[in-house]
mmCIF file of C-alpha atoms and ligand atoms in Angstrom:
data_model
loop_
_atom_site.group_PDB
_atom_site.id
_atom_site.type_symbol
_atom_site.label_atom_id
_atom_site.label_comp_id
_atom_site.label_asym_id
_atom_site.label_seq_id
_atom_site.Cartn_x
_atom_site.Cartn_y
_atom_site.Cartn_z
ATOM 1 C CA UNK A 10 -259.528 117.711 -29.723
ATOM 2 C CA UNK A 11 -256.044 116.236 -29.645
ATOM 3 C CA UNK A 12 -253.663 114.969 -27.027
ATOM 4 C CA UNK A 13 -250.534 116.434 -28.510
ATOM 5 C CA UNK A 14 -248.303 115.469 -25.573
ATOM 6 C CA UNK A 15 -247.527 112.007 -27.005
ATOM 7 C CA UNK A 16 -248.312 109.954 -30.072
ATOM 8 C CA UNK A 17 -251.734 108.549 -29.192
ATOM 9 C CA UNK A 18 -252.057 104.831 -29.968
ATOM 10 C CA UNK A 19 -255.829 105.031 -30.403
ATOM 11 C CA UNK A 20 -257.718 107.233 -32.821
ATOM 12 C CA UNK A 21 -261.342 107.816 -31.854
ATOM 13 C CA UNK A 22 -263.154 109.125 -34.908
ATOM 14 C CA UNK A 23 -266.810 109.802 -35.567
ATOM 15 C CA UNK A 24 -268.997 110.921 -38.424
ATOM 16 C CA UNK A 25 -270.331 113.990 -36.644
ATOM 17 C CA UNK A 26 -269.838 115.919 -33.462
ATOM 18 C CA UNK A 27 -273.384 114.793 -32.631
ATOM 19 C CA UNK A 28 -271.856 111.334 -32.024
ATOM 20 C CA UNK A 29 -269.577 112.627 -29.294
ATOM 21 C CA UNK A 30 -271.931 112.151 -26.332
ATOM 22 C CA UNK A 31 -271.805 108.412 -27.147
ATOM 23 C CA UNK A 32 -268.193 108.231 -28.289
ATOM 24 C CA UNK A 33 -266.812 110.058 -25.260
ATOM 25 C CA UNK A 34 -267.226 106.823 -23.265
ATOM 26 C CA UNK A 35 -264.398 105.257 -25.294
ATOM 27 C CA UNK A 36 -262.148 108.226 -24.628
ATOM 28 C CA UNK A 37 -262.989 108.144 -20.922
ATOM 29 C CA UNK A 38 -262.347 104.446 -20.307
ATOM 30 C CA UNK A 39 -259.088 104.624 -22.238
ATOM 31 C CA UNK A 40 -258.030 107.601 -20.113
ATOM 32 C CA UNK A 41 -258.900 105.554 -16.988
ATOM 33 C CA UNK A 42 -256.533 102.895 -18.301
ATOM 34 C CA UNK A 43 -253.785 105.392 -19.099
ATOM 35 C CA UNK A 44 -254.161 105.171 -22.870
ATOM 36 C CA UNK A 45 -253.963 108.398 -24.865
ATOM 37 C CA UNK A 46 -256.417 109.060 -27.657
ATOM 38 C CA UNK A 47 -256.700 111.410 -30.552
ATOM 39 C CA UNK A 48 -260.296 112.409 -31.226
ATOM 40 C CA UNK A 49 -261.644 113.837 -34.453
ATOM 41 C CA UNK A 50 -264.671 114.129 -36.707
ATOM 42 C CA UNK A 51 -264.180 112.477 -40.099
ATOM 43 C CA UNK A 52 -267.285 111.994 -42.199
ATOM 44 C CA UNK A 53 -267.565 109.259 -44.822
ATOM 45 C CA UNK A 54 -270.195 111.328 -46.611
ATOM 46 C CA UNK A 55 -269.368 114.974 -45.906
ATOM 47 C CA UNK A 56 -265.567 114.771 -46.114
ATOM 48 C CA UNK A 57 -264.837 111.534 -48.003
ATOM 49 C CA UNK A 58 -261.418 112.754 -49.198
ATOM 50 C CA UNK A 59 -260.375 113.512 -45.613
ATOM 51 C CA UNK A 60 -261.645 110.113 -44.466
ATOM 52 C CA UNK A 61 -259.598 108.256 -47.086
ATOM 53 C CA UNK A 62 -256.500 110.307 -46.330
ATOM 54 C CA UNK A 63 -256.932 109.610 -42.634
ATOM 55 C CA UNK A 64 -257.330 105.871 -43.163
ATOM 56 C CA UNK A 65 -254.417 105.618 -45.592
ATOM 57 C CA UNK A 66 -252.137 107.540 -43.242
ATOM 58 C CA UNK A 67 -253.308 106.101 -39.931
ATOM 59 C CA UNK A 68 -250.548 103.527 -39.495
ATOM 60 C CA UNK A 69 -247.779 105.940 -40.448
ATOM 61 C CA UNK A 70 -249.327 108.485 -38.091
ATOM 62 C CA UNK A 71 -248.536 106.065 -35.255
ATOM 63 C CA UNK A 72 -251.986 104.766 -34.442
ATOM 64 C CA UNK A 73 -252.374 101.102 -33.470
ATOM 65 C CA UNK A 74 -256.164 100.906 -33.267
ATOM 66 C CA UNK A 75 -258.988 102.973 -34.734
ATOM 67 C CA UNK A 76 -262.337 103.292 -32.990
ATOM 68 C CA UNK A 77 -264.925 104.645 -35.398
ATOM 69 C CA UNK A 78 -268.471 105.597 -34.481
ATOM 70 C CA UNK A 79 -271.300 106.592 -36.771
ATOM 71 C CA UNK A 80 -275.069 106.532 -36.937
ATOM 72 C CA UNK A 81 -277.703 105.854 -39.587
ATOM 73 C CA UNK A 82 -276.024 105.073 -42.908
ATOM 74 C CA UNK A 83 -272.940 104.371 -40.831
ATOM 75 C CA UNK A 84 -270.270 103.829 -43.461
ATOM 76 C CA UNK A 85 -267.308 105.345 -41.634
ATOM 77 C CA UNK A 86 -265.980 102.247 -39.800
ATOM 78 C CA UNK A 87 -266.159 100.017 -42.856
ATOM 79 C CA UNK A 88 -264.689 102.575 -45.217
ATOM 80 C CA UNK A 89 -261.818 103.207 -42.830
ATOM 81 C CA UNK A 90 -261.243 99.456 -42.567
ATOM 82 C CA UNK A 91 -261.001 99.364 -46.359
ATOM 83 C CA UNK A 92 -258.184 101.917 -46.355
ATOM 84 C CA UNK A 93 -255.998 100.513 -43.553
ATOM 85 C CA UNK A 94 -254.834 97.202 -42.120
ATOM 86 C CA UNK A 95 -255.040 98.523 -38.560
ATOM 87 C CA UNK A 96 -257.759 96.983 -36.407
ATOM 88 C CA UNK A 97 -260.965 99.016 -36.664
ATOM 89 C CA UNK A 98 -263.599 98.843 -33.942
ATOM 90 C CA UNK A 99 -267.022 100.102 -34.996
ATOM 91 C CA UNK A 100 -269.515 101.739 -32.670
ATOM 92 C CA UNK A 101 -273.082 101.873 -33.978
ATOM 93 C CA UNK A 102 -274.557 105.149 -32.716
ATOM 94 C CA UNK A 103 -278.331 105.157 -32.238
ATOM 95 C CA UNK A 104 -280.143 108.026 -33.921
ATOM 96 C CA UNK A 105 -283.685 109.243 -33.292
ATOM 97 C CA UNK A 106 -285.263 106.725 -35.665
ATOM 98 C CA UNK A 107 -284.858 102.928 -35.884
ATOM 99 C CA UNK A 108 -283.188 102.608 -32.459
ATOM 100 C CA UNK A 109 -279.693 102.130 -33.886
ATOM 101 C CA UNK A 110 -280.531 98.946 -35.787
ATOM 102 C CA UNK A 111 -279.719 100.813 -39.006
ATOM 103 C CA UNK A 112 -276.328 101.840 -37.624
ATOM 104 C CA UNK A 113 -275.617 98.340 -36.312
ATOM 105 C CA UNK A 114 -276.341 96.618 -39.604
ATOM 106 C CA UNK A 115 -274.435 99.242 -41.588
ATOM 107 C CA UNK A 116 -271.332 98.555 -39.508
ATOM 108 C CA UNK A 117 -271.508 94.835 -38.772
ATOM 109 C CA UNK A 118 -272.419 93.454 -42.207
ATOM 110 C CA UNK A 119 -268.995 93.830 -43.777
ATOM 111 C CA UNK A 120 -267.907 91.788 -46.795
ATOM 112 C CA UNK A 121 -265.260 89.088 -46.459
ATOM 113 C CA UNK A 122 -261.750 90.502 -46.333
ATOM 114 C CA UNK A 123 -262.587 93.802 -44.645
ATOM 115 C CA UNK A 124 -263.157 93.185 -40.938
ATOM 116 C CA UNK A 125 -264.708 95.630 -38.483
ATOM 117 C CA UNK A 126 -265.017 94.509 -34.862
ATOM 118 C CA UNK A 127 -268.465 95.824 -33.995
ATOM 119 C CA UNK A 128 -269.613 96.521 -30.445
ATOM 120 C CA UNK A 129 -273.196 96.876 -29.251
ATOM 121 C CA UNK A 130 -275.300 99.907 -30.108
ATOM 122 C CA UNK A 131 -273.989 102.988 -28.257
ATOM 123 C CA UNK A 132 -271.457 100.869 -26.346
ATOM 124 C CA UNK A 133 -268.385 102.988 -26.962
ATOM 125 C CA UNK A 134 -267.055 101.985 -23.543
ATOM 126 C CA UNK A 135 -266.628 98.426 -24.797
ATOM 127 C CA UNK A 136 -264.882 99.757 -27.888
ATOM 128 C CA UNK A 137 -262.390 101.488 -25.619
ATOM 129 C CA UNK A 138 -261.900 98.348 -23.571
ATOM 130 C CA UNK A 139 -261.393 96.222 -26.672
ATOM 131 C CA UNK A 140 -258.822 98.692 -27.984
ATOM 132 C CA UNK A 141 -257.012 98.484 -24.643
ATOM 133 C CA UNK A 142 -257.043 94.686 -24.783
ATOM 134 C CA UNK A 143 -255.493 94.785 -28.255
ATOM 135 C CA UNK A 144 -252.800 97.207 -27.101
ATOM 136 C CA UNK A 145 -252.138 95.084 -24.006
ATOM 137 C CA UNK A 146 -250.766 92.310 -26.227
ATOM 138 C CA UNK A 147 -247.591 94.361 -26.435
ATOM 139 C CA UNK A 148 -247.804 96.252 -23.152
ATOM 140 C CA UNK A 149 -247.465 94.273 -19.919
ATOM 141 C CA UNK A 150 -248.226 97.284 -17.706
ATOM 142 C CA UNK A 151 -251.474 97.898 -19.545
ATOM 143 C CA UNK A 152 -252.323 94.193 -19.238
ATOM 144 C CA UNK A 153 -251.918 94.548 -15.464
ATOM 145 C CA UNK A 154 -254.194 97.596 -15.390
ATOM 146 C CA UNK A 155 -256.791 95.687 -17.382
ATOM 147 C CA UNK A 156 -256.635 92.811 -14.927
ATOM 148 C CA UNK A 157 -257.117 95.224 -12.014
ATOM 149 C CA UNK A 158 -260.057 96.733 -13.898
ATOM 150 C CA UNK A 159 -261.568 93.268 -14.398
ATOM 151 C CA UNK A 160 -261.172 92.344 -10.725
ATOM 152 C CA UNK A 161 -262.688 95.659 -9.580
ATOM 153 C CA UNK A 162 -265.662 95.091 -11.874
ATOM 154 C CA UNK A 163 -266.171 91.611 -10.412
ATOM 155 C CA UNK A 164 -266.022 93.045 -6.887
ATOM 156 C CA UNK A 165 -268.592 95.713 -7.775
ATOM 157 C CA UNK A 166 -270.847 93.058 -9.260
ATOM 158 C CA UNK A 167 -270.642 90.908 -6.118
ATOM 159 C CA UNK A 168 -271.351 93.948 -3.945
ATOM 160 C CA UNK A 169 -274.517 94.609 -5.941
ATOM 161 C CA UNK A 170 -276.200 91.695 -4.152
ATOM 162 C CA UNK A 171 -276.064 93.687 -0.933
ATOM 163 C CA UNK A 172 -277.941 96.564 -2.553
ATOM 164 C CA UNK A 173 -280.924 94.419 -3.554
ATOM 165 C CA UNK A 174 -284.066 94.928 -1.526
ATOM 166 C CA UNK A 175 -284.766 92.019 0.761
ATOM 167 C CA UNK A 176 -287.722 89.745 -0.002
ATOM 168 C CA UNK A 177 -291.078 90.711 1.466
ATOM 169 C CA UNK A 178 -291.851 89.174 4.831
ATOM 170 C CA UNK A 179 -293.808 85.947 4.589
HETATM 171 C C1 RP5 B 18 -273.655 110.129 -39.433
HETATM 172 O O1 RP5 B 18 -274.817 110.868 -39.502
HETATM 173 C C2 RP5 B 18 -273.001 110.597 -38.183
HETATM 174 O O2 RP5 B 18 -272.135 109.607 -37.700
HETATM 175 C C3 RP5 B 18 -274.131 110.859 -37.246
HETATM 176 O O3 RP5 B 18 -274.391 109.748 -36.397
HETATM 177 C C4 RP5 B 18 -275.308 111.037 -38.199
HETATM 178 C C5 RP5 B 18 -276.003 112.353 -38.063
HETATM 179 O O4 RP5 B 18 -275.070 113.398 -38.191
HETATM 180 P P1 RP5 B 18 -275.514 114.904 -37.926
HETATM 181 O O5 RP5 B 18 -276.570 115.216 -38.923
HETATM 182 O O6 RP5 B 18 -276.031 114.969 -36.503
HETATM 183 O O7 RP5 B 18 -274.265 115.734 -38.104
HETATM 184 O O8 RP5 B 18 -272.840 110.320 -40.528
#
């Protein structure tokens, strides 16, 4: 799936199409913020040559940030980070076993020199928001949209008090 209308600044890649139900949250929040994405499956294990080619070419392809999600032996984010100097945000995808702890540790425990900014298990929405924050460093309009997003979230949080059930009568 590709947004071919403009060079997308964010690549959202994942090890398998089975990751998409989690990874779609990154695509959605970036769309809410007016940021185009290019989405593709690139597997560190099933298509390693494609993964390396993608990482090596990512900057020249016009991407500014890569969001990479994978589950289990989740090597994709780290391997991409080893092939590019673009910022890579890793999303640990929880699989049926081990509750995503395997994915989390596979992504977060990178060696010195090869950083991956890792979000919480299955929290692709935060990966999208972090990518937007990085892009906003050079995009004042996006920074304004992020601020509006932050204020709306605060308002929604305050309004949540009104939805709490009252205390029982004493
Ligand atoms: C990982 O293996 C993928 O990122 C996915 O989370 C996991 C399982 O992939 P499938 O067997 O569902 O294709 O590489």
